Each structure stands twice: as C-alpha cells, then as structure tokens.
C-alpha cells in the first residue's frame, strides 16, 4: 500500500479527532504501535503524520512517550465544529453508507472464508479486547478479516470509507445509544466467529448485511437530531483518498496514452513527441518520459533514437509483454490484479443495483459496442465496456467514485491478454450472453455473466503475473462463490 496515502489518511483522521474533541487538551494519543496497527502502516508513516500535527501546534512530541494534545478547544466548541462538519458531509456519508451496503457484506464474507486457524485465533483475541468504551478493537476486528484477501488496495478503500464518517460520531451522540450499540456490536462479532467456525456462510452473509443496516440506522438517527447550522458549510463530497491525495501521475498518464493507442493509433504508428504530449496532457516532460517508459516495459511502444516512439501493439497486431520485473511495472500490474479482485467480489451486487436504472440510450450504445466486438473478435474488451456501463450510470456518487477508481487500474491489464507462452484469448461466450442480457433487459443474467467473466480475467491475470516473475500476486486470493 502507498505509505504516503495512508500518511494522509492517518493525519486527517487524527486531526479531526483532536478538532472534534475525541482527544481533549492534555490527553495522550494512542501509542505509535497502536496507531500502526490501526492504519496498517509502518512507524515511519505514523511519525510523519505526528510531526505534521506538531508543526501545526496540535500535539507535542517527546522521545519515548505518546503524543500529547496541545490544541485548546472547549467541549461545546468541539460539538459545534463536529456538527458543522457532519452537516457538510451528511448527503455524501448517507450515500456512501448505501453504497457500502452493496460492497461491505460480500467482501467481509469473502475475507472470512479465507481466514485460516491463525486468523481465527487472532480474531478471537481481538474480540476479547472489545468493550463499549473503545471502538478501535471493533475496527481492528474487521480490518484483520480484510487482510485475508491479500489486497492492500481494498484495505486503503476500507479505511478511506470508514474514516470519512469518523468514529467520533459515537462519542458526540447519545451516550445510552452508544453503549447499547457497542454492546450489540460485541454480541454480533461473537456470532460472526461462531458462524465462521461452523462454515455457515448463508447465515453469515445475512448477519453481515443486518449489521451494516444497523450501522446505517445509527447514522440516520444521528442526523435526525442534528440541528441545521446558522451558516452551513459547503457540502463535502466523498473521495477515495488513493486518487485524491497522491495521484499516481505517471501511471495515470500511461493509462491515458494506452486509451489513445487502443482507440486511435495502429501498429507501427508513432506517438506525438514528448513535448507535444506534455502540452496535450498538461504534464511535465519528466512525467511523460516515465509514462512512456511504463508502456515500453510492457511492450506497447519502443523508442527509436532520432525518430520517436513507435507503437508495437494495436487491435490488428497485439504484442507480448516482455519485462514484468521492472519495479514500476510490477507495482502497476499488482494494482491491476488487486483492483480486479475487488471488482470480482462486488460487480454482481453492483450490477444488480445499477441495471434497473439503465437508460435505453445507454443500453443501446453498449449493445452497439458489443456487436462491434463480435465483428472484430476483440472479446477482451467486453468486460471493460460492460463495467463502464455500470460506472457511468450508477445513481450514487460514491459508487461512481469507487467503480471509476477500480476501472482506473484496468487499462494496464489489457496487454496481459497476449502474454506468451500463456495465451488467453477471450472467446465469444460472455460477449454473446451479455449482449442477450441487455437486449432482453435481464438484470440477473447480466450480473451473473459479468461476475463469471471477471473470474476468468482474475484467474488468467494472476497466473500470468506469477509466470512473469511477480510472485507477490500469489498472495492476492481467489474469492469463492456459492
């Protein structure tokens, strides 16, 4: 996981916890080891976040001791600040909660299925630390379940969504309700462990869904009691921090260039000059050079001294990937596979949610795309076309944000389709079925086949990364579905 991303998440969360009074003046922040566990990062990352808080006069640091809060704010000021923040995030948070109801139960279920005996032992230890007065063991419990998926990208998404609402809502609400909710949560975690040990996944999925529904109910109850501020702040949208805090600029540009190559350039044609690309995409020359180097590493282009950068791949003449071991490419392809694992887990429920709201024009446009794919036999494009249909038509801003973020990583996976000697050419089966589901407006057929295709893509991509020497891909686990 990108340490600088989590440094921002840790900093923002601790900043808000101080501002909203969870850690009052003179109190100690959690220890560095505890913060490392909470955010799943190194001590260096936490120290960076704490140093910034000290520079801004929120805490004081001393060797061998926890950070001490120095920011002076009264309890009523804390409540006023938090209520103003809550009101500004209200619409986005409720929308995010509804989106996570599509995602959270299934992802947690998949994580629990992959937990081994050691994981269950660890979960039991965390359970024994739970109390109605400390939310962190509950957070740690579910974070540990997610770790079984072997996917740092989802851990990032989980923390980004979890900290957007901030646990301080539990401390600034009704004390009796908070105690009751935390007591209920401990009871449910006990049931989760019991059902997992019995491998009763049907009841487990139902319990996880009801648990998240209970969470949404609590958020709504809080907002029902929230007064409208005299001067409401501008609404605060949810953004997935992975993209908003530290954009992967070189990868982002490489993917834009890939789209340009796939859509408008043929094999043996030349890219515009580095200077022209820098002007076209408003990027520094060094960023353009790094992006082109990524494309060169995966065999998409080659730089010819004195002539420019020539395209080696196109719809008419795909080329194999050659240098999987270069650090930048290795990182990018692992992120591709991580995003594919998340897509595989959530795409069925996302499709069931979005499909009924699809406009006829969007459906007809996708049908035309799929028919063109049938004619060209470029079947590997089928999944991307159908997934973009969901992303562009999702009614929820949070769901569009998450689906768009996941699609962000998919373009660098396209060349894997032709990696030698592990050929994997998609056949016409999924294209035909997805076309049929759109023509007949069959939501369940569309959702089921989209997940089936995602499974094929994930398995093939993982096999090829391992064959190409990226053995870290082995830790990204294959989900299981009934």
Tab-separated table of C-alpha atoms in Angstrom:
chain	number	residue	atom	x	y	z
A	1	UNK	CA	0.000	0.000	0.000
A	2	UNK	CA	1.216	3.523	-0.722
A	3	UNK	CA	2.613	4.757	2.598
A	4	UNK	CA	2.104	8.407	1.679
A	5	UNK	CA	-1.562	7.734	1.019
A	6	UNK	CA	-2.023	6.251	4.458
A	7	UNK	CA	0.050	9.040	5.994
A	8	UNK	CA	-2.634	11.428	4.699
A	9	UNK	CA	-5.468	9.229	5.985
A	10	UNK	CA	-3.797	8.905	9.412
A	11	UNK	CA	-3.061	12.636	9.603
A	12	UNK	CA	-6.569	13.711	8.601
A	13	UNK	CA	-8.218	11.249	10.961
A	14	UNK	CA	-6.109	12.279	13.981
A	15	UNK	CA	-6.558	15.955	13.089
A	16	UNK	CA	-10.344	15.594	13.077
A	17	UNK	CA	-10.351	13.517	16.253
A	18	UNK	CA	-8.497	16.360	18.019
A	19	UNK	CA	-10.628	19.083	16.461
A	20	UNK	CA	-13.845	17.300	17.416
A	21	UNK	CA	-12.759	16.554	20.980
A	22	UNK	CA	-12.185	12.817	20.967
A	23	UNK	CA	-8.714	13.632	22.333
A	24	UNK	CA	-9.141	16.722	24.568
A	25	UNK	CA	-6.374	19.130	25.553
A	26	UNK	CA	-3.720	17.396	27.643
A	27	UNK	CA	-4.743	13.867	26.703
A	28	UNK	CA	-2.474	11.320	25.004
A	29	UNK	CA	-2.953	9.982	21.508
A	30	UNK	CA	-2.735	6.192	21.103
A	31	UNK	CA	0.817	4.830	21.087
A	32	UNK	CA	2.726	4.609	17.822
A	33	UNK	CA	2.452	0.774	17.782
A	34	UNK	CA	-1.320	1.036	18.295
A	35	UNK	CA	-1.613	3.611	15.510
A	36	UNK	CA	0.489	1.385	13.239
A	37	UNK	CA	-1.982	-1.448	13.830
A	38	UNK	CA	-4.987	0.819	13.297
A	39	UNK	CA	-3.773	2.186	9.959
A	40	UNK	CA	-1.777	-0.869	8.871
A	41	UNK	CA	1.347	1.194	8.181
A	42	UNK	CA	4.962	1.461	9.328
A	43	UNK	CA	6.073	3.521	12.310
A	44	UNK	CA	7.800	5.948	9.904
A	45	UNK	CA	4.419	6.767	8.330
A	46	UNK	CA	2.822	7.443	11.734
A	47	UNK	CA	5.782	9.554	12.835
A	48	UNK	CA	5.380	11.677	9.691
A	49	UNK	CA	1.702	12.261	10.489
A	50	UNK	CA	2.513	13.128	14.112
A	51	UNK	CA	5.296	15.525	13.096
A	52	UNK	CA	2.884	17.438	10.872
A	53	UNK	CA	0.382	17.649	13.739
A	54	UNK	CA	3.196	19.028	15.934
A	55	UNK	CA	4.201	21.596	13.292
A	56	UNK	CA	0.584	22.793	13.245
A	57	UNK	CA	0.542	23.038	17.080
A	58	UNK	CA	-1.995	20.278	17.668
A	59	UNK	CA	0.320	17.958	19.639
A	60	UNK	CA	3.685	17.949	21.361
A	61	UNK	CA	6.131	15.106	20.866
A	62	UNK	CA	8.811	13.758	23.169
A	63	UNK	CA	11.080	10.741	22.951
A	64	UNK	CA	9.574	7.539	24.272
A	65	UNK	CA	6.110	8.985	25.062
A	66	UNK	CA	2.787	9.183	23.281
A	67	UNK	CA	1.927	12.474	21.618
A	68	UNK	CA	0.177	14.929	23.965
A	69	UNK	CA	-2.669	17.064	22.610
A	70	UNK	CA	-1.879	20.775	22.983
A	71	UNK	CA	-4.722	22.210	20.917
A	72	UNK	CA	-7.010	24.113	23.269
A	73	UNK	CA	-10.681	23.838	22.459
A	74	UNK	CA	-13.740	23.641	24.726
A	75	UNK	CA	-16.203	20.738	24.614
A	76	UNK	CA	-19.047	22.868	23.267
A	77	UNK	CA	-16.752	24.216	20.551
A	78	UNK	CA	-15.911	20.622	19.662
A	79	UNK	CA	-19.561	19.763	19.298
A	80	UNK	CA	-20.182	22.848	17.194
A	81	UNK	CA	-17.237	22.034	14.929
A	82	UNK	CA	-18.282	18.426	14.545
A	83	UNK	CA	-21.931	19.232	13.909
A	84	UNK	CA	-20.885	21.689	11.201
A	85	UNK	CA	-18.633	19.047	9.651
A	86	UNK	CA	-21.333	16.387	9.972
A	87	UNK	CA	-23.897	18.585	8.289
A	88	UNK	CA	-21.468	19.289	5.429
A	89	UNK	CA	-20.820	15.550	4.916
A	90	UNK	CA	-24.404	14.382	5.549
A	91	UNK	CA	-25.536	13.704	1.983
A	92	UNK	CA	-22.220	12.190	0.951
A	93	UNK	CA	-21.980	9.971	4.040
A	94	UNK	CA	-25.516	8.610	3.715
A	95	UNK	CA	-24.869	7.924	0.045
A	96	UNK	CA	-21.550	6.246	0.917
A	97	UNK	CA	-23.270	4.076	3.534
A	98	UNK	CA	-25.838	2.891	0.986
A	99	UNK	CA	-23.035	2.130	-1.471
A	100	UNK	CA	-21.032	0.192	1.117
A	101	UNK	CA	-24.136	-1.879	1.871
A	102	UNK	CA	-23.646	-3.279	-1.648
A	103	UNK	CA	-19.950	-3.920	-1.012
A	104	UNK	CA	-19.157	-4.465	2.667
A	105	UNK	CA	-21.127	-7.671	3.490
A	106	UNK	CA	-19.841	-9.639	0.464
A	107	UNK	CA	-16.242	-8.514	0.894
A	108	UNK	CA	-16.313	-9.373	4.613
A	109	UNK	CA	-17.828	-12.756	3.763
A	110	UNK	CA	-15.027	-13.474	1.278
A	111	UNK	CA	-12.419	-12.418	3.842
A	112	UNK	CA	-13.932	-14.703	6.476
A	113	UNK	CA	-13.946	-17.632	4.055
A	114	UNK	CA	-10.209	-17.142	3.545
A	115	UNK	CA	-9.339	-16.834	7.255
A	116	UNK	CA	-7.224	-19.767	8.463
A	117	UNK	CA	-6.848	-21.092	12.026
A	118	UNK	CA	-4.270	-18.448	12.923
A	119	UNK	CA	-6.554	-15.693	11.647
A	120	UNK	CA	-9.482	-17.023	13.685
A	121	UNK	CA	-7.234	-17.170	16.753
A	122	UNK	CA	-6.253	-13.534	16.173
A	123	UNK	CA	-9.896	-12.507	15.718
A	124	UNK	CA	-10.771	-14.214	18.983
A	125	UNK	CA	-8.003	-12.293	20.759
A	126	UNK	CA	-9.308	-9.001	19.330
A	127	UNK	CA	-12.853	-9.945	20.363
A	128	UNK	CA	-11.727	-10.407	23.962
A	129	UNK	CA	-10.413	-6.808	24.000
A	130	UNK	CA	-13.747	-5.326	22.923
A	131	UNK	CA	-15.686	-3.051	25.273
A	132	UNK	CA	-18.492	-0.482	24.907
A	133	UNK	CA	-15.967	2.284	25.619
A	134	UNK	CA	-13.403	1.685	22.858
A	135	UNK	CA	-14.255	1.420	19.167
A	136	UNK	CA	-10.729	0.527	17.978
A	137	UNK	CA	-10.876	-3.240	18.680
A	138	UNK	CA	-14.058	-3.390	16.582
A	139	UNK	CA	-12.315	-1.584	13.741
A	140	UNK	CA	-9.281	-3.862	14.108
A	141	UNK	CA	-11.528	-6.949	14.011
A	142	UNK	CA	-12.944	-6.175	10.583
A	143	UNK	CA	-9.632	-4.850	9.261
A	144	UNK	CA	-7.994	-8.181	10.120
A	145	UNK	CA	-10.724	-10.051	8.220
A	146	UNK	CA	-9.955	-7.969	5.139
A	147	UNK	CA	-6.248	-8.755	5.379
A	148	UNK	CA	-7.061	-12.383	4.474
A	149	UNK	CA	-7.841	-11.200	0.937
A	150	UNK	CA	-4.179	-10.200	0.497
A	151	UNK	CA	-5.249	-6.923	-1.094
A	152	UNK	CA	-3.685	-3.635	0.131
A	153	UNK	CA	-5.851	-1.676	-2.310
A	154	UNK	CA	-9.016	-2.781	-0.543
A	155	UNK	CA	-7.534	-2.012	2.865
A	156	UNK	CA	-6.982	1.500	1.552
A	157	UNK	CA	-10.579	1.740	0.325
A	158	UNK	CA	-11.911	0.374	3.626
A	159	UNK	CA	-10.007	2.933	5.695
A	160	UNK	CA	-10.921	5.741	3.319
A	161	UNK	CA	-14.640	4.982	3.614
A	162	UNK	CA	-14.539	4.196	7.337
A	163	UNK	CA	-12.752	7.387	8.337
A	164	UNK	CA	-14.893	9.628	6.135
A	165	UNK	CA	-17.665	9.437	8.739
A	166	UNK	CA	-15.247	9.374	11.703
A	167	UNK	CA	-15.755	7.239	14.805
A	168	UNK	CA	-16.158	10.415	16.872
A	169	UNK	CA	-19.814	10.274	15.928
A	170	UNK	CA	-20.068	7.613	18.619
A	171	UNK	CA	-18.614	9.953	21.254
A	172	UNK	CA	-20.672	13.014	20.432
A	173	UNK	CA	-24.009	11.254	20.190
A	174	UNK	CA	-26.344	9.947	22.875
A	175	UNK	CA	-24.329	8.039	25.490
A	176	UNK	CA	-27.040	5.470	26.169
A	177	UNK	CA	-27.416	4.724	22.458
A	178	UNK	CA	-23.643	4.472	22.047
A	179	UNK	CA	-23.356	1.979	24.912
A	180	UNK	CA	-26.228	-0.066	23.521
A	181	UNK	CA	-24.805	-0.085	20.004
A	182	UNK	CA	-21.311	-1.126	21.111
A	183	UNK	CA	-22.791	-3.882	23.284
A	184	UNK	CA	-24.811	-5.081	20.284
A	185	UNK	CA	-21.690	-4.973	18.119
A	186	UNK	CA	-19.775	-7.223	20.505
A	187	UNK	CA	-22.662	-9.699	20.520
A	188	UNK	CA	-22.679	-9.750	16.714
A	189	UNK	CA	-18.923	-10.271	16.460
A	190	UNK	CA	-19.321	-13.314	18.716
A	191	UNK	CA	-21.988	-14.634	16.327
A	192	UNK	CA	-19.698	-13.931	13.355
A	193	UNK	CA	-16.954	-16.047	14.889
A	194	UNK	CA	-19.386	-18.839	15.735
A	195	UNK	CA	-20.916	-18.960	12.242
A	196	UNK	CA	-17.481	-18.839	10.601
A	197	UNK	CA	-16.230	-21.743	12.698
A	198	UNK	CA	-19.362	-23.666	11.633
A	199	UNK	CA	-18.806	-22.604	7.970
A	200	UNK	CA	-22.427	-21.406	7.842
A	201	UNK	CA	-21.891	-18.815	5.116
A	202	UNK	CA	-25.562	-18.279	4.254
A	203	UNK	CA	-26.430	-17.088	7.761
A	204	UNK	CA	-23.121	-15.278	7.968
A	205	UNK	CA	-23.882	-13.153	4.884
A	206	UNK	CA	-27.331	-12.362	6.273
A	207	UNK	CA	-25.839	-11.360	9.635
A	208	UNK	CA	-23.223	-9.119	7.995
A	209	UNK	CA	-25.931	-7.418	5.941
A	210	UNK	CA	-28.097	-6.807	9.013
A	211	UNK	CA	-25.086	-5.479	10.900
A	212	UNK	CA	-24.352	-2.883	8.235
A	213	UNK	CA	-28.037	-1.963	8.052
A	214	UNK	CA	-27.881	-1.353	11.817
A	215	UNK	CA	-24.882	0.912	11.238
A	216	UNK	CA	-26.812	2.923	8.638
A	217	UNK	CA	-29.747	3.217	11.043
A	218	UNK	CA	-27.410	4.677	13.674
A	219	UNK	CA	-26.015	7.213	11.227
A	220	UNK	CA	-29.541	8.263	10.243
A	221	UNK	CA	-30.584	8.589	13.895
A	222	UNK	CA	-27.637	10.886	14.472
A	223	UNK	CA	-28.591	13.089	11.543
A	224	UNK	CA	-32.220	13.204	12.689
A	225	UNK	CA	-31.029	15.016	15.831
A	226	UNK	CA	-28.539	17.249	14.048
A	227	UNK	CA	-29.541	20.946	14.006
A	228	UNK	CA	-29.021	22.959	10.859
A	229	UNK	CA	-26.007	25.279	11.358
A	230	UNK	CA	-26.613	29.008	11.153
A	231	UNK	CA	-24.070	29.219	8.329
A	232	UNK	CA	-23.941	25.806	6.646
A	233	UNK	CA	-20.565	24.953	5.129
A	234	UNK	CA	-20.186	23.898	1.524
A	235	UNK	CA	-21.108	20.195	1.156
A	236	UNK	CA	-18.088	17.894	1.454
A	237	UNK	CA	-18.073	15.026	-1.099
A	238	UNK	CA	-16.567	11.603	-0.514
A	239	UNK	CA	-13.337	10.990	-2.401
A	240	UNK	CA	-11.309	7.814	-2.422
A	241	UNK	CA	-8.021	9.053	-0.961
A	242	UNK	CA	-5.961	6.715	-3.095
A	243	UNK	CA	-6.634	9.009	-6.033
A	244	UNK	CA	-7.283	12.404	-4.474
A	245	UNK	CA	-4.354	12.601	-2.060
A	246	UNK	CA	-1.420	11.364	-4.117
A	247	UNK	CA	-2.358	10.640	-7.718
A	248	UNK	CA	-0.121	8.093	-9.412
A	249	UNK	CA	0.683	10.646	-12.088
A	250	UNK	CA	2.950	8.549	-14.293
A	251	UNK	CA	0.607	5.555	-14.209
A	252	UNK	CA	-2.362	7.805	-14.830
A	253	UNK	CA	-0.738	9.302	-17.916
A	254	UNK	CA	0.406	5.862	-19.124
A	255	UNK	CA	-3.197	4.673	-18.983
A	256	UNK	CA	-4.400	7.744	-20.857
A	257	UNK	CA	-1.819	7.028	-23.537
A	258	UNK	CA	-2.955	3.403	-23.644
A	259	UNK	CA	-6.521	4.536	-24.271
A	260	UNK	CA	-5.238	6.817	-27.027
A	261	UNK	CA	-3.270	3.951	-28.580
A	262	UNK	CA	-6.157	1.491	-28.419
A	263	UNK	CA	-8.686	3.984	-29.753
A	264	UNK	CA	-6.820	5.837	-32.488
A	265	UNK	CA	-3.343	4.502	-33.236
A	266	UNK	CA	-2.391	1.427	-35.233
A	267	UNK	CA	0.617	-0.828	-35.062
A	268	UNK	CA	3.893	0.833	-36.189
A	269	UNK	CA	2.442	4.356	-35.940
A	270	UNK	CA	4.338	6.947	-33.887
A	271	UNK	CA	3.177	8.716	-30.751
A	272	UNK	CA	3.356	12.509	-30.735
A	273	UNK	CA	6.672	13.895	-29.438
A	274	UNK	CA	7.295	14.114	-25.694
A	275	UNK	CA	6.933	17.890	-25.926
A	276	UNK	CA	3.602	17.589	-27.747
A	277	UNK	CA	2.339	15.021	-25.202
A	278	UNK	CA	3.406	17.265	-22.310
A	279	UNK	CA	1.395	20.107	-23.833
A	280	UNK	CA	-1.578	17.867	-24.709
A	281	UNK	CA	-1.892	16.450	-21.177
A	282	UNK	CA	-0.528	19.482	-19.262
A	283	UNK	CA	2.228	17.364	-17.720
A	284	UNK	CA	5.965	17.950	-17.106
A	285	UNK	CA	8.333	16.337	-19.595
A	286	UNK	CA	9.731	14.026	-16.888
A	287	UNK	CA	6.225	12.644	-16.225
A	288	UNK	CA	5.736	11.994	-19.939
A	289	UNK	CA	9.072	10.171	-20.125
A	290	UNK	CA	8.163	7.998	-17.128
A	291	UNK	CA	4.750	7.174	-18.594
A	292	UNK	CA	6.256	6.183	-21.944
A	293	UNK	CA	8.853	4.070	-20.076
A	294	UNK	CA	5.988	2.127	-18.468
A	295	UNK	CA	4.489	1.473	-21.910
A	296	UNK	CA	7.920	0.463	-23.192
A	297	UNK	CA	8.351	-2.001	-20.310
A	298	UNK	CA	5.162	-3.799	-21.232
A	299	UNK	CA	5.998	-4.000	-24.911
A	300	UNK	CA	3.423	-1.472	-26.084
A	301	UNK	CA	5.897	1.005	-27.586
A	302	UNK	CA	9.580	1.294	-28.439
A	303	UNK	CA	11.685	4.442	-28.579
A	304	UNK	CA	13.730	4.778	-31.774
A	305	UNK	CA	16.561	7.352	-31.455
A	306	UNK	CA	16.074	10.213	-33.881
A	307	UNK	CA	12.586	9.097	-34.897
A	308	UNK	CA	10.364	8.987	-31.833
A	309	UNK	CA	8.192	6.431	-30.037
A	310	UNK	CA	6.634	3.720	-32.191
A	311	UNK	CA	3.531	1.740	-31.274
A	312	UNK	CA	4.088	-2.025	-31.232
A	313	UNK	CA	0.556	-3.046	-30.361
A	314	UNK	CA	-2.912	-2.364	-31.660
A	315	UNK	CA	-6.129	-4.195	-32.397
A	316	UNK	CA	-4.560	-5.563	-35.562
A	317	UNK	CA	-1.295	-6.842	-34.129
A	318	UNK	CA	-1.076	-7.371	-30.365
A	319	UNK	CA	2.373	-7.916	-28.850
A	320	UNK	CA	3.500	-9.949	-25.819
A	321	UNK	CA	4.649	-8.434	-22.556
A	322	UNK	CA	8.391	-8.688	-22.061
A	323	UNK	CA	9.790	-7.109	-18.852
A	324	UNK	CA	7.455	-7.807	-15.948
A	325	UNK	CA	10.235	-7.470	-13.378
A	326	UNK	CA	10.818	-3.703	-13.655
A	327	UNK	CA	9.752	-2.060	-10.345
A	328	UNK	CA	7.243	0.449	-11.742
A	329	UNK	CA	5.562	-2.099	-13.964
A	330	UNK	CA	5.496	-4.673	-11.168
A	331	UNK	CA	3.719	-2.196	-8.906
A	332	UNK	CA	1.233	-1.225	-11.619
A	333	UNK	CA	0.364	-4.816	-12.540
A	334	UNK	CA	-0.115	-5.797	-8.896
A	335	UNK	CA	-2.509	-2.885	-8.511
A	336	UNK	CA	-4.290	-4.071	-11.653
A	337	UNK	CA	-4.764	-7.527	-10.124
A	338	UNK	CA	-5.817	-6.056	-6.764
A	339	UNK	CA	-8.464	-3.935	-8.477
A	340	UNK	CA	-9.616	-6.972	-10.451
A	341	UNK	CA	-10.093	-8.949	-7.240
A	342	UNK	CA	-12.275	-6.183	-5.769
A	343	UNK	CA	-14.260	-5.917	-9.000
A	344	UNK	CA	-14.796	-9.681	-8.997
A	345	UNK	CA	-16.237	-9.566	-5.475
A	346	UNK	CA	-18.519	-6.536	-5.880
A	347	UNK	CA	-19.540	-6.494	-9.563
A	348	UNK	CA	-22.536	-8.808	-9.200
A	349	UNK	CA	-24.212	-6.778	-6.455
A	350	UNK	CA	-23.233	-3.516	-8.179
A	351	UNK	CA	-24.786	-4.751	-11.426
A	352	UNK	CA	-27.995	-5.777	-9.652
A	353	UNK	CA	-28.214	-2.301	-8.157
A	354	UNK	CA	-27.457	-0.252	-11.284
A	355	UNK	CA	-29.072	-2.334	-14.034
A	356	UNK	CA	-32.728	-1.396	-13.269
A	357	UNK	CA	-31.848	2.302	-13.639
A	358	UNK	CA	-30.093	1.991	-17.008
A	359	UNK	CA	-31.433	4.342	-19.650
A	360	UNK	CA	-32.399	2.873	-23.021
A	361	UNK	CA	-29.827	5.064	-24.751
A	362	UNK	CA	-27.024	3.666	-22.567
A	363	UNK	CA	-28.168	0.098	-23.171
A	364	UNK	CA	-28.394	0.616	-26.920
A	365	UNK	CA	-24.939	2.196	-27.003
A	366	UNK	CA	-23.455	-0.788	-25.157
A	367	UNK	CA	-25.297	-3.211	-27.438
A	368	UNK	CA	-23.696	-1.474	-30.428
A	369	UNK	CA	-20.267	-1.778	-28.797
A	370	UNK	CA	-20.747	-5.483	-28.138
A	371	UNK	CA	-21.874	-6.102	-31.711
A	372	UNK	CA	-18.734	-4.344	-32.947
A	373	UNK	CA	-16.695	-6.570	-30.640
A	374	UNK	CA	-18.356	-9.632	-32.167
A	375	UNK	CA	-17.345	-8.464	-35.623
A	376	UNK	CA	-13.757	-7.587	-34.676
A	377	UNK	CA	-13.379	-10.567	-32.283
A	378	UNK	CA	-11.638	-8.326	-29.742
A	379	UNK	CA	-13.522	-10.105	-26.969
A	380	UNK	CA	-11.169	-8.932	-24.222
A	381	UNK	CA	-12.855	-5.514	-24.431
A	382	UNK	CA	-16.233	-6.941	-23.399
A	383	UNK	CA	-15.740	-6.654	-19.670
A	384	UNK	CA	-14.475	-3.080	-19.794
A	385	UNK	CA	-17.402	-1.947	-21.945
A	386	UNK	CA	-19.962	-3.510	-19.595
A	387	UNK	CA	-18.236	-2.326	-16.417
A	388	UNK	CA	-18.056	1.242	-17.725
A	389	UNK	CA	-21.810	0.987	-18.401
A	390	UNK	CA	-22.323	0.431	-14.666
A	391	UNK	CA	-19.853	3.114	-13.613
A	392	UNK	CA	-21.343	5.805	-15.841
A	393	UNK	CA	-24.954	5.008	-14.932
A	394	UNK	CA	-24.675	4.491	-11.176
A	395	UNK	CA	-27.034	6.898	-9.419
A	396	UNK	CA	-24.807	7.036	-6.340
A	397	UNK	CA	-21.850	9.463	-6.472
A	398	UNK	CA	-19.927	7.217	-4.061
A	399	UNK	CA	-20.497	4.142	-6.210
A	400	UNK	CA	-19.364	6.056	-9.315
A	401	UNK	CA	-16.264	7.167	-7.400
A	402	UNK	CA	-15.381	3.616	-6.349
A	403	UNK	CA	-16.184	1.935	-9.671
A	404	UNK	CA	-14.315	4.661	-11.524
A	405	UNK	CA	-11.317	4.221	-9.263
A	406	UNK	CA	-11.272	0.475	-9.868
A	407	UNK	CA	-11.561	0.977	-13.624
A	408	UNK	CA	-8.596	3.351	-13.361
A	409	UNK	CA	-6.243	0.388	-12.989
A	410	UNK	CA	-7.750	-1.855	-15.638
A	411	UNK	CA	-6.088	-0.484	-18.767
A	412	UNK	CA	-2.618	-1.743	-17.800
A	413	UNK	CA	-4.071	-5.236	-17.655
A	414	UNK	CA	-5.110	-5.294	-21.305
A	415	UNK	CA	-1.686	-6.356	-22.652
A	416	UNK	CA	-1.773	-9.405	-20.335
A	417	UNK	CA	-4.292	-10.844	-22.784
A	418	UNK	CA	-1.477	-11.791	-25.153
A	419	UNK	CA	1.392	-12.627	-22.846
A	420	UNK	CA	3.399	-15.593	-24.144
A	421	UNK	CA	3.545	-18.521	-23.593
A	422	UNK	CA	0.335	-18.277	-21.543
A	423	UNK	CA	-2.080	-17.258	-24.279
A	424	UNK	CA	-5.505	-16.295	-23.035
A	425	UNK	CA	-7.798	-15.101	-25.784
A	426	UNK	CA	-11.357	-14.492	-24.656
A	427	UNK	CA	-13.920	-16.384	-26.707
A	428	UNK	CA	-17.339	-15.142	-27.767
A	429	UNK	CA	-19.334	-16.818	-24.965
A	430	UNK	CA	-19.532	-13.923	-22.477
A	431	UNK	CA	-19.993	-11.339	-25.210
A	432	UNK	CA	-22.991	-13.250	-26.589
A	433	UNK	CA	-24.566	-13.765	-23.149
A	434	UNK	CA	-24.061	-10.165	-22.030
A	435	UNK	CA	-25.467	-8.939	-25.342
A	436	UNK	CA	-28.505	-11.170	-24.827
A	437	UNK	CA	-28.984	-9.905	-21.258
A	438	UNK	CA	-29.007	-6.298	-22.465
A	439	UNK	CA	-31.361	-6.959	-25.358
A	440	UNK	CA	-33.777	-8.800	-23.038
A	441	UNK	CA	-33.208	-6.393	-20.082
A	442	UNK	CA	-32.327	-9.402	-17.902
A	443	UNK	CA	-30.622	-7.958	-14.818
A	444	UNK	CA	-29.742	-11.286	-13.171
A	445	UNK	CA	-28.263	-12.772	-16.346
A	446	UNK	CA	-26.152	-9.640	-16.845
A	447	UNK	CA	-24.889	-9.641	-13.234
A	448	UNK	CA	-24.105	-13.363	-13.209
A	449	UNK	CA	-22.231	-13.354	-16.516
A	450	UNK	CA	-20.290	-10.210	-15.655
A	451	UNK	CA	-19.027	-11.917	-12.496
A	452	UNK	CA	-18.226	-15.088	-14.482
A	453	UNK	CA	-16.140	-13.052	-16.929
A	454	UNK	CA	-14.414	-11.176	-14.091
A	455	UNK	CA	-13.464	-14.533	-12.565
A	456	UNK	CA	-11.848	-15.670	-15.825
A	457	UNK	CA	-9.936	-12.396	-16.100
A	458	UNK	CA	-8.716	-12.555	-12.496
A	459	UNK	CA	-7.519	-16.159	-12.728
A	460	UNK	CA	-5.732	-15.565	-16.045
A	461	UNK	CA	-4.134	-12.333	-14.829
A	462	UNK	CA	-2.860	-13.914	-11.620
A	463	UNK	CA	-1.410	-16.891	-13.495
A	464	UNK	CA	0.420	-14.639	-15.918
A	465	UNK	CA	1.859	-12.310	-13.273
A	466	UNK	CA	3.266	-15.283	-11.379
A	467	UNK	CA	4.607	-16.760	-14.630
A	468	UNK	CA	6.215	-13.388	-15.369
A	469	UNK	CA	8.077	-13.418	-12.060
A	470	UNK	CA	5.719	-11.277	-9.950
A	471	UNK	CA	5.313	-13.813	-7.156
A	472	UNK	CA	3.618	-11.304	-4.849
A	473	UNK	CA	0.490	-11.928	-6.931
A	474	UNK	CA	0.170	-15.305	-5.230
A	475	UNK	CA	-0.947	-13.551	-2.022
A	476	UNK	CA	-3.970	-11.967	-3.774
A	477	UNK	CA	-6.508	-14.666	-3.047
A	478	UNK	CA	-9.156	-16.054	-5.367
A	479	UNK	CA	-12.626	-15.480	-3.844
A	480	UNK	CA	-15.110	-18.348	-3.692
A	481	UNK	CA	-18.760	-18.053	-4.620
A	482	UNK	CA	-21.673	-20.398	-3.999
